[in-house]
Coordinates of C-alpha atoms in Angstrom, one line a residue:
M1 CA 10.3 52.7 -67.3
E2 CA 8.0 49.8 -68.0
K3 CA 6.6 47.8 -65.0
S4 CA 7.9 44.3 -64.8
V5 CA 5.7 41.2 -64.2
A6 CA 7.0 41.2 -60.6
D7 CA 5.2 44.6 -60.1
K8 CA 1.9 43.0 -61.0
L9 CA -0.6 41.6 -58.6
K10 CA -2.7 38.5 -59.4
V11 CA -6.3 38.9 -58.2
E12 CA -9.6 37.2 -59.0
V13 CA -12.9 38.9 -59.6
C14 CA -15.9 36.8 -58.6
Y15 CA -19.5 37.4 -59.6
A16 CA -22.1 34.8 -58.5
L17 CA -25.2 34.7 -60.7
Q18 CA -28.2 32.5 -59.8
E19 CA -27.3 29.8 -62.2
K20 CA -23.4 30.0 -62.2
Q21 CA -20.4 31.7 -60.7
V22 CA -18.1 33.7 -62.9
L23 CA -14.4 33.9 -61.8
V24 CA -12.0 36.1 -63.7
P25 CA -8.3 36.1 -63.0
V26 CA -6.7 39.5 -63.7
S27 CA -3.3 41.1 -63.3
V28 CA -3.3 44.6 -62.0
P29 CA -0.4 47.0 -61.1
E30 CA 0.7 47.4 -57.5
G31 CA -1.4 50.0 -55.8
A32 CA -4.5 49.1 -57.9
T33 CA -7.9 49.5 -56.3
L34 CA -10.9 47.3 -56.1
Q35 CA -12.5 49.4 -58.8
G36 CA -9.5 49.0 -61.0
A37 CA -9.8 45.2 -60.8
L38 CA -13.5 45.4 -61.6
E39 CA -12.8 47.4 -64.7
A40 CA -9.9 45.1 -65.7
S41 CA -12.0 42.0 -65.4
G42 CA -14.4 43.1 -68.2
L43 CA -17.4 42.0 -66.0
L44 CA -18.8 45.6 -65.9
E45 CA -19.3 45.4 -69.7
K46 CA -20.5 41.8 -69.8
H47 CA -23.0 42.3 -67.0
P48 CA -24.6 45.8 -67.3
E49 CA -26.7 45.1 -64.2
I50 CA -23.6 45.7 -62.1
D51 CA -23.7 49.3 -60.9
L52 CA -20.7 50.8 -59.1
Q53 CA -23.0 53.1 -57.2
K54 CA -25.6 50.5 -56.1
N55 CA -23.9 47.1 -55.8
K56 CA -21.8 46.2 -52.8
F57 CA -18.3 44.8 -53.2
G58 CA -15.9 42.9 -51.0
I59 CA -12.6 41.2 -50.6
F60 CA -12.8 37.6 -49.3
A61 CA -16.4 38.2 -47.9
K62 CA -15.5 41.5 -46.1
L63 CA -17.3 44.5 -47.4
S64 CA -14.9 46.9 -49.0
K65 CA -15.0 50.3 -50.7
L66 CA -14.1 50.8 -54.4
D67 CA -10.9 52.7 -53.4
T68 CA -9.6 49.8 -51.3
V69 CA -6.0 49.0 -52.4
L70 CA -5.6 45.4 -53.4
R71 CA -3.0 42.9 -52.3
D72 CA -1.6 40.0 -54.2
R73 CA -4.0 37.0 -54.5
D74 CA -7.1 39.0 -53.2
R75 CA -10.5 37.8 -54.4
V76 CA -12.8 40.7 -55.3
E77 CA -16.4 39.8 -54.9
I78 CA -19.4 41.5 -56.5
Y79 CA -22.6 41.1 -54.4
R80 CA -26.1 41.1 -55.8
A81 CA -29.1 42.5 -54.0
L82 CA -31.0 39.9 -51.9
I83 CA -34.2 38.7 -53.4
A84 CA -35.9 38.5 -50.0
D85 CA -34.9 40.0 -46.7
P86 CA -34.0 37.1 -44.3
K87 CA -35.7 38.8 -41.3
E88 CA -38.9 39.3 -43.2
V89 CA -38.9 35.6 -44.3
R90 CA -38.5 34.5 -40.7
K91 CA -41.4 36.8 -39.6
Q92 CA -43.6 35.4 -42.3
R93 CA -42.8 31.8 -41.2
A94 CA -43.5 32.7 -37.6
A95 CA -46.8 34.3 -38.5
E96 CA -47.8 31.2 -40.4
G97 CA -46.8 28.9 -37.5
K98 CA -44.1 27.2 -39.4
V99 CA -41.1 25.9 -37.5
M100 CA -37.6 26.4 -39.0
K101 CA -35.4 23.3 -39.1
K102 CA -32.1 23.5 -37.3
G103 CA -29.0 21.5 -38.2
A104 CA -28.8 18.0 -39.6
G105 CA -30.1 16.2 -36.5
D106 CA -33.4 14.3 -36.0
A107 CA -35.8 16.6 -34.2
D108 CA -37.6 13.6 -32.6
A109 CA -34.4 11.9 -31.3
P110 CA -34.1 11.9 -27.5
D111 CA -31.5 14.1 -25.8
V112 CA -28.5 12.2 -24.5

């Protein structure tokens, strides 16, 4: 018996590159996993730097494993490695005596 359209889940697979974001809508069968959506998206072939063993993946910004079962309208995200460790960058700034800016307020404005 063939699966009907009603038995399909609509999900998006998102991969953010430095210069642009790629968003691929895919239909997968009920019970499909995160890895199944990645494979269905075609992004693994288009972007050979994506490694299922090394990259991290998530659903709506929550880290998830490749065998996570998807729900309708999930957004699967492919995470790239950080260029610099944020903790190291803060340590370097502190060592150089640089002050990090906070928020959008004026640092010289008097407190009310």
